[in-house]
Amino acid sequence: MSKVLDRFLHYVSFDTQSMDEQEQIPSTEKQLVLAKILKEELEAIGASQVRMSDNGYVYAVIPATADHPVKSLGFVAHMDTAPAMSGKDVKPRIAEHYDGKDLVLNEEKQIVMRVKDFPGMLDCVGKDLIVTDGTTLLGADDKAGVAEIMTMAEFFLSHPEIPHGNICIGFTPDEEVGRGADLFDVEHFGADVAYTVDGGPIGELEYENFNAASGKVEISGRSVHPGSAKGSMINALLVGMEFQAMLPAFENPMYTEGYEGFFHLDQMAGDVESAHLEYIIRDHDKEAFEQKKALFQEVSRYLNAKYGEGTVSVTMKDSYYNMKEQIEPDHLYLIDTAKEAMKNLHITPLVSPIRGGTDGARLSYMGLPCPNLSTGGYNFHGRFEFIPVQSLEQMVEVLKEIVILFEKM
Ligand SMILES: [Zn+2]
């Protein structure tokens, strides 16, 4: 069994599911168990400056062996798995030489992964797929990233004759609940630039994500007996519907893809007297993002002019920004280097915009430019998650190649 496979199967045996809306980091104590194991493993393979924070962030350094200055390069992966599906008692199975047909995950419970639902399976014909028994997720997101980074680190530690710069390693808790970057100590980490290894099918390379804001709309109506309401009632529910109707109808998650942004009505509640609407606003383009937020305010001004000042109040808050703004000016070489590494290994790079955010996006705004690399996995966050053994192994080679290309820069 290859080392990366061995490691991966070991890591997925730990339940590290994170939990939404917890005060503390990590959100679940059980993440610390794997954090401690990773710390010990980094020590055992001979990494330097191995340390674990009380919050379960694990850091280490593979010291430079090059005889000239090379940028310090970081690799980041997360240890937790998604709250959406259990990651306890994962029973991985390797379906060898996948033949391109539907795969029975669980005979007894009749859980079948069908090609028509998951056409990505056809990318993997002939490969050995690590699948679940259909009752849990697998945890390739992101224990594949952890295993790939660890195996790359071990390679360089056991080959001191290969020149490279400082390699900084970071394993984080709570990425799946949006908090992986919260307590990440960028300065202490020590890298000039980094990659998260947290993407999907092999070759994926991402450095554009949404600009994101949330918008809350409070509507104060005026309740009057319906029989005598003429000229005096203001129905907050109807004002809320009017608010939604004034937003562009097709700039909606239901009708958008690629680089198209949207207004998404996520929650709505109320009665005649008061109503409450919650939106998220997304756009890759900074200017279009600002225009969307301005329109949101404009709608509330219009409705206040129509129904009286104070009828509608809007609070908006930016959530995160497109990391492209941080990568493109001076760090596009991160993308070019990753592409070159993949091409050298006969992997086709697939650059596409993320329709969401990543920890790397937040780290990029905390001063650590940080695009995202593939792990090789498919169907994250659910029972149909899988990863080909060959992708795990190839990603180790991609990480090694990136380190080697960096030394030559
Ligand atoms: Zn992930």
Coordinates of C-alpha atoms and ligand atoms in Angstrom, one line a residue:
M1 CA 0.0 0.0 0.0
S2 CA 1.4 3.4 -0.9
K3 CA 2.2 5.7 2.1
V4 CA -0.4 8.4 1.1
L5 CA -3.1 5.7 0.9
D6 CA -2.1 4.3 4.2
R7 CA -2.2 7.7 5.8
F8 CA -5.5 8.6 4.2
L9 CA -7.2 5.5 5.5
H10 CA -5.8 6.1 9.0
Y11 CA -7.0 9.7 9.1
V12 CA -10.6 8.9 8.0
S13 CA -10.8 6.5 10.9
F14 CA -11.1 9.6 13.2
D15 CA -14.4 11.3 13.5
T16 CA -13.6 15.0 13.1
Q17 CA -17.0 16.4 12.2
S18 CA -17.3 20.1 13.0
M19 CA -20.5 21.8 14.3
D20 CA -22.2 25.0 13.3
E21 CA -22.8 28.0 15.6
Q22 CA -20.4 27.1 18.4
E23 CA -18.5 29.8 20.3
Q24 CA -15.2 28.0 20.7
I25 CA -12.7 26.8 18.2
P26 CA -12.5 23.9 17.5
S27 CA -16.2 23.6 17.5
T28 CA -15.9 19.9 18.5
E29 CA -13.4 18.5 21.0
K30 CA -12.9 15.4 18.9
Q31 CA -11.0 17.4 16.2
L32 CA -8.2 17.8 18.8
V33 CA -7.6 14.0 18.8
L34 CA -6.6 14.0 15.1
A35 CA -4.7 17.3 15.6
K36 CA -2.5 15.6 18.2
I37 CA -1.9 12.6 16.0
L38 CA -0.8 14.9 13.2
K39 CA 1.5 16.8 15.5
E40 CA 3.1 13.5 16.6
E41 CA 3.4 12.3 13.1
L42 CA 5.1 15.5 12.0
E43 CA 7.6 15.1 14.9
A44 CA 8.2 11.5 13.9
I45 CA 9.0 12.2 10.3
G46 CA 11.5 14.9 11.5
A47 CA 9.7 18.2 10.7
S48 CA 10.9 21.3 12.6
Q49 CA 9.0 23.8 14.7
V50 CA 6.1 21.4 15.2
R51 CA 3.5 23.1 17.3
M52 CA -0.2 22.8 18.1
S53 CA -2.3 25.7 19.4
D54 CA -4.9 25.2 22.1
N55 CA -7.5 25.7 19.3
G56 CA -6.2 22.7 17.4
Y57 CA -4.1 24.5 14.7
V58 CA -1.1 22.4 13.8
Y59 CA 2.0 24.0 12.2
A60 CA 5.4 22.7 11.1
V61 CA 8.3 23.6 8.9
I62 CA 10.5 21.6 6.6
P63 CA 13.7 23.8 6.7
A64 CA 15.2 25.0 3.5
T65 CA 18.0 23.0 1.9
A66 CA 18.7 25.4 -1.0
D67 CA 22.0 27.3 -1.1
H68 CA 20.2 30.5 -2.2
P69 CA 17.2 32.4 -1.0
V70 CA 13.8 30.9 -2.0
K71 CA 10.4 32.1 -1.1
S72 CA 8.9 30.2 1.9
L73 CA 6.0 28.2 0.5
G74 CA 3.0 27.0 2.6
F75 CA 0.5 24.2 2.2
V76 CA -2.7 24.2 4.2
A77 CA -5.4 21.6 4.6
H78 CA -8.3 21.2 7.1
M79 CA -8.9 18.3 9.5
D80 CA -12.6 18.6 10.1
T81 CA -15.4 17.1 8.0
A82 CA -18.8 18.7 7.1
P83 CA -21.6 18.9 9.6
A84 CA -24.0 17.8 6.7
M85 CA -23.2 14.1 7.1
S86 CA -21.8 11.8 9.7
G87 CA -18.0 11.1 9.6
K88 CA -18.1 8.5 12.4
D89 CA -17.2 4.9 11.8
V90 CA -16.2 5.5 8.2
K91 CA -15.8 2.2 6.5
P92 CA -13.8 2.9 3.4
R93 CA -13.6 0.2 0.7
I94 CA -11.4 0.2 -2.4
A95 CA -13.3 -0.7 -5.6
E96 CA -10.5 -1.8 -7.8
H97 CA -10.3 -1.2 -11.6
Y98 CA -13.5 0.6 -11.7
D99 CA -15.4 -0.5 -14.8
G100 CA -17.6 2.6 -15.5
K101 CA -20.8 1.0 -14.2
D102 CA -23.1 1.9 -11.3
L103 CA -21.4 1.0 -8.0
V104 CA -23.2 -0.7 -5.2
L105 CA -22.0 0.9 -2.0
N106 CA -24.2 -1.0 0.4
E107 CA -25.8 -4.3 -0.7
E108 CA -28.0 -4.6 2.4
K109 CA -29.3 -1.0 2.4
Q110 CA -29.4 -0.9 -1.4
I111 CA -27.3 2.2 -1.6
V112 CA -26.0 2.6 -5.2
M113 CA -23.8 5.3 -6.7
R114 CA -25.2 5.8 -10.2
V115 CA -23.3 7.1 -13.2
K116 CA -26.3 9.1 -14.3
D117 CA -26.3 11.1 -11.0
F118 CA -22.5 11.4 -10.8
P119 CA -21.1 11.6 -14.3
G120 CA -17.6 12.4 -12.8
M121 CA -17.4 8.6 -12.1
L122 CA -16.6 8.2 -15.8
D123 CA -13.4 10.2 -15.4
C124 CA -12.2 7.4 -13.2
V125 CA -12.6 4.3 -15.3
G126 CA -9.8 1.8 -14.7
K127 CA -8.8 3.5 -11.4
D128 CA -9.1 2.2 -7.9
L129 CA -11.9 4.2 -6.1
I130 CA -12.0 4.6 -2.4
V131 CA -15.7 4.7 -1.6
T132 CA -17.9 4.6 1.6
D133 CA -20.4 2.0 2.7
G134 CA -23.1 4.5 1.9
T135 CA -23.8 5.4 5.6
T136 CA -21.2 8.2 6.2
L137 CA -19.2 10.6 4.2
L138 CA -15.7 9.6 3.3
G139 CA -13.7 12.6 4.5
A140 CA -11.5 13.0 1.4
D141 CA -12.5 16.7 2.0
D142 CA -10.0 17.3 3.4
K143 CA -8.1 14.4 4.8
A144 CA -6.9 13.7 1.3
G145 CA -5.3 17.1 1.4
V146 CA -3.8 16.4 4.8
A147 CA -2.4 13.0 3.7
E148 CA -1.0 14.5 0.5
I149 CA 0.8 17.3 2.3
M150 CA 2.2 14.9 5.0
T151 CA 3.5 12.5 2.4
M152 CA 5.1 15.3 0.4
A153 CA 6.7 16.6 3.6
E154 CA 8.1 13.1 4.5
F155 CA 9.6 12.9 1.0
F156 CA 11.6 16.1 1.3
L157 CA 12.7 15.2 4.9
S158 CA 14.1 11.9 3.7
H159 CA 15.7 13.5 0.6
P160 CA 17.8 16.4 2.0
E161 CA 19.9 16.3 -1.2
I162 CA 17.1 17.9 -3.1
P163 CA 17.3 21.7 -2.8
H164 CA 14.2 23.6 -1.8
G165 CA 13.1 26.6 0.2
N166 CA 11.3 26.5 3.6
I167 CA 8.1 24.5 3.4
C168 CA 5.5 25.6 5.9
I169 CA 2.6 23.2 6.8
G170 CA -0.7 24.2 8.4
F171 CA -3.6 21.9 9.4
T172 CA -6.7 23.7 10.5
P173 CA -9.9 22.8 12.4
D174 CA -13.4 24.1 11.6
E175 CA -13.0 25.0 7.9
E176 CA -16.4 23.4 7.2
V177 CA -18.1 25.9 9.5
G178 CA -16.4 28.8 7.9
R179 CA -13.9 29.4 10.8
G180 CA -10.7 27.7 9.7
A181 CA -9.0 31.0 9.0
D182 CA -10.3 32.7 12.2
L183 CA -7.4 31.9 14.4
F184 CA -4.8 31.0 11.7
D185 CA -1.6 32.7 12.8
V186 CA -0.3 34.0 9.4
E187 CA 2.8 35.5 10.9
H188 CA 3.7 32.5 13.0
F189 CA 3.0 30.2 10.0
G190 CA 6.0 31.8 8.3
A191 CA 5.2 31.3 4.6
D192 CA 5.3 34.1 2.1
V193 CA 2.7 32.5 -0.1
A194 CA 0.7 29.2 0.2
Y195 CA -1.8 26.9 -1.4
T196 CA -4.8 25.3 0.3
V197 CA -5.1 21.7 -0.9
D198 CA -8.9 21.4 -0.6
G199 CA -10.3 21.2 -4.1
G200 CA -12.1 18.5 -6.1
P201 CA -11.1 16.3 -9.0
I202 CA -7.4 16.3 -10.0
G203 CA -6.2 19.3 -12.0
E204 CA -8.6 21.8 -10.3
L205 CA -6.9 25.1 -9.6
E206 CA -8.8 28.0 -8.2
Y207 CA -8.0 31.6 -7.4
E208 CA -11.2 33.4 -8.0
N209 CA -14.1 33.3 -5.6
F210 CA -17.2 35.4 -4.9
N211 CA -17.2 38.8 -3.2
A212 CA -19.8 38.2 -0.6
A213 CA -22.2 40.3 1.6
S214 CA -25.2 39.6 3.7
G215 CA -28.2 41.9 3.7
K216 CA -30.9 42.0 6.4
V217 CA -34.2 43.8 5.6
E218 CA -36.5 44.9 8.4
I219 CA -40.0 46.1 7.5
S220 CA -42.3 48.0 9.8
G221 CA -45.9 47.9 8.7
R222 CA -49.0 49.3 10.2
S223 CA -51.7 46.9 11.1
V224 CA -55.3 48.2 10.9
H225 CA -58.6 46.3 10.9
P226 CA -59.0 45.1 7.3
G227 CA -62.5 46.4 7.2
S228 CA -61.3 50.0 7.8
A229 CA -57.8 49.8 6.4
K230 CA -58.2 51.9 3.3
G231 CA -55.5 54.6 3.2
S232 CA -54.0 53.6 6.5
M233 CA -52.8 50.0 6.5
I234 CA -49.2 49.2 5.5
N235 CA -48.9 45.4 5.1
A236 CA -45.2 44.6 5.9
L237 CA -45.5 41.3 4.1
L238 CA -46.5 42.9 0.9
V239 CA -43.8 45.5 1.2
G240 CA -41.3 42.6 1.5
M241 CA -42.7 41.0 -1.6
E242 CA -42.3 44.4 -3.4
F243 CA -38.7 44.6 -2.2
Q244 CA -37.9 41.2 -3.7
A245 CA -39.8 42.1 -6.9
M246 CA -37.6 45.2 -7.5
L247 CA -34.4 43.1 -7.5
P248 CA -33.4 41.8 -11.0
A249 CA -35.4 38.6 -11.5
F250 CA -32.7 36.6 -13.2
E251 CA -29.9 37.5 -10.8
N252 CA -30.9 34.6 -8.7
P253 CA -29.0 31.4 -7.8
M254 CA -31.7 29.4 -9.7
Y255 CA -30.7 31.1 -13.0
T256 CA -27.0 31.8 -12.6
E257 CA -23.7 30.0 -13.1
G258 CA -20.0 30.6 -13.9
Y259 CA -19.2 34.3 -13.3
E260 CA -22.9 35.4 -12.9
G261 CA -23.6 36.9 -9.5
F262 CA -26.9 36.9 -7.6
F263 CA -29.2 38.1 -4.8
H264 CA -30.4 35.1 -2.8
L265 CA -33.4 35.4 -0.5
D266 CA -32.5 32.9 2.2
Q267 CA -35.2 33.6 4.8
M268 CA -38.4 35.5 5.0
A269 CA -40.9 35.7 7.9
G270 CA -43.4 38.1 9.2
D271 CA -47.0 39.4 9.5
V272 CA -48.9 42.6 8.7
E273 CA -47.1 44.5 11.4
S274 CA -43.5 43.5 10.7
A275 CA -41.5 41.4 8.3
H276 CA -37.9 40.3 8.1
L277 CA -36.0 39.2 5.0
E278 CA -32.5 37.8 4.8
Y279 CA -30.4 37.9 1.7
I280 CA -26.9 36.9 0.6
I281 CA -25.4 38.9 -2.3
R282 CA -22.6 37.5 -4.5
D283 CA -20.5 38.6 -7.4
H284 CA -17.0 37.8 -8.6
D285 CA -16.6 41.2 -10.1
K286 CA -15.8 43.9 -7.5
E287 CA -17.6 46.7 -9.4
A288 CA -20.7 44.6 -10.1
F289 CA -20.7 43.6 -6.4
E290 CA -20.7 47.2 -5.3
Q291 CA -23.5 47.9 -7.8
K292 CA -25.6 45.1 -6.3
K293 CA -25.2 46.5 -2.8
A294 CA -26.0 50.0 -4.0
L295 CA -29.2 48.7 -5.7
F296 CA -30.2 46.9 -2.5
Q297 CA -30.0 50.3 -0.7
E298 CA -31.7 52.1 -3.6
V299 CA -34.7 49.7 -3.3
S300 CA -35.1 50.5 0.4
R301 CA -34.9 54.3 -0.3
Y302 CA -37.6 54.0 -3.0
L303 CA -39.9 52.0 -0.7
N304 CA -39.4 54.5 2.2
A305 CA -40.2 57.4 -0.2
K306 CA -43.4 55.5 -1.1
Y307 CA -44.6 54.2 2.3
G308 CA -42.9 56.7 4.7
E309 CA -39.4 57.0 6.2
G310 CA -38.6 54.1 8.5
T311 CA -40.8 51.6 6.8
V312 CA -37.8 49.7 5.4
S313 CA -34.4 49.5 7.0
V314 CA -31.4 47.6 5.6
T315 CA -28.3 46.4 7.2
M316 CA -25.5 45.0 5.1
K317 CA -22.3 43.4 6.0
D318 CA -19.4 42.2 3.8
S319 CA -18.5 38.6 4.4
Y320 CA -15.4 38.0 2.3
Y321 CA -13.8 39.1 -1.0
N322 CA -12.6 37.6 -4.2
M323 CA -9.0 36.5 -3.6
K324 CA -8.2 37.3 -7.3
E325 CA -7.6 40.9 -6.2
Q326 CA -4.8 39.7 -4.0
I327 CA -3.4 37.1 -6.4
E328 CA -3.5 38.9 -9.8
P329 CA -1.4 42.0 -9.1
D330 CA 1.8 40.2 -7.9
H331 CA 1.2 36.6 -7.3
L332 CA -0.1 35.2 -10.6
Y333 CA 3.1 33.0 -10.6
L334 CA 1.3 30.8 -8.0
I335 CA -1.2 29.9 -10.7
D336 CA 1.4 29.5 -13.4
T337 CA 3.7 27.4 -11.3
A338 CA 0.8 25.0 -10.3
K339 CA -0.2 24.8 -13.9
E340 CA 3.3 24.0 -15.0
A341 CA 3.7 21.3 -12.2
M342 CA 0.5 19.6 -13.4
K343 CA 1.5 19.8 -17.0
N344 CA 4.9 18.3 -16.2
L345 CA 3.0 15.3 -14.8
H346 CA 0.5 15.1 -17.7
I347 CA -2.4 16.4 -15.7
T348 CA -4.6 19.0 -17.4
P349 CA -5.1 22.1 -15.2
L350 CA -8.7 23.1 -14.8
V351 CA -9.0 26.7 -13.7
S352 CA -12.5 27.7 -12.8
P353 CA -14.1 30.3 -10.5
I354 CA -15.4 29.2 -7.2
R355 CA -19.1 30.0 -6.6
G356 CA -18.5 30.4 -2.9
G357 CA -15.6 31.3 -0.6
T358 CA -12.6 29.4 0.8
D359 CA -10.3 29.7 3.8
G360 CA -7.6 30.6 1.2
A361 CA -9.7 33.6 0.2
R362 CA -9.7 34.9 3.8
L363 CA -6.0 34.0 4.3
S364 CA -5.2 36.0 1.1
Y365 CA -6.8 39.1 2.7
M366 CA -4.9 38.4 5.9
G367 CA -1.6 38.8 4.0
L368 CA -1.0 35.2 2.8
P369 CA -1.9 34.8 -0.9
C370 CA -3.4 31.4 -1.1
P371 CA -5.0 29.8 -4.1
N372 CA -6.6 26.4 -3.9
L373 CA -5.4 23.1 -5.4
S374 CA -7.3 19.9 -6.1
T375 CA -7.2 16.9 -3.7
G376 CA -8.5 14.5 -6.3
G377 CA -11.8 13.8 -4.5
Y378 CA -15.5 13.8 -5.8
N379 CA -18.9 14.4 -4.3
F380 CA -17.8 16.1 -1.0
H381 CA -20.1 16.3 2.0
G382 CA -22.1 13.2 1.4
R383 CA -22.4 9.5 1.3
F384 CA -21.3 9.4 -2.4
E385 CA -17.9 11.0 -1.7
F386 CA -15.0 9.1 -3.3
I387 CA -11.4 9.5 -4.4
P388 CA -9.3 7.4 -6.7
V389 CA -6.1 6.0 -5.1
Q390 CA -4.2 7.2 -8.2
S391 CA -5.3 10.8 -7.7
L392 CA -4.1 10.7 -4.1
E393 CA -0.7 9.5 -5.3
Q394 CA -0.6 12.0 -8.2
M395 CA -1.4 14.9 -6.0
V396 CA 1.7 14.1 -3.8
E397 CA 3.7 14.3 -7.0
V398 CA 2.1 17.7 -7.9
L399 CA 3.0 19.1 -4.5
K400 CA 6.5 17.9 -4.8
E401 CA 6.8 19.4 -8.3
I402 CA 5.5 22.7 -7.1
V403 CA 8.2 22.8 -4.4
I404 CA 10.9 21.9 -6.9
L405 CA 9.7 24.6 -9.4
F406 CA 9.7 27.2 -6.6
E407 CA 13.4 26.5 -5.9
K408 CA 14.2 27.3 -9.6
M409 CA 12.3 30.5 -9.7
Ligands
ZN1 ZN -12.8 21.2 2.3

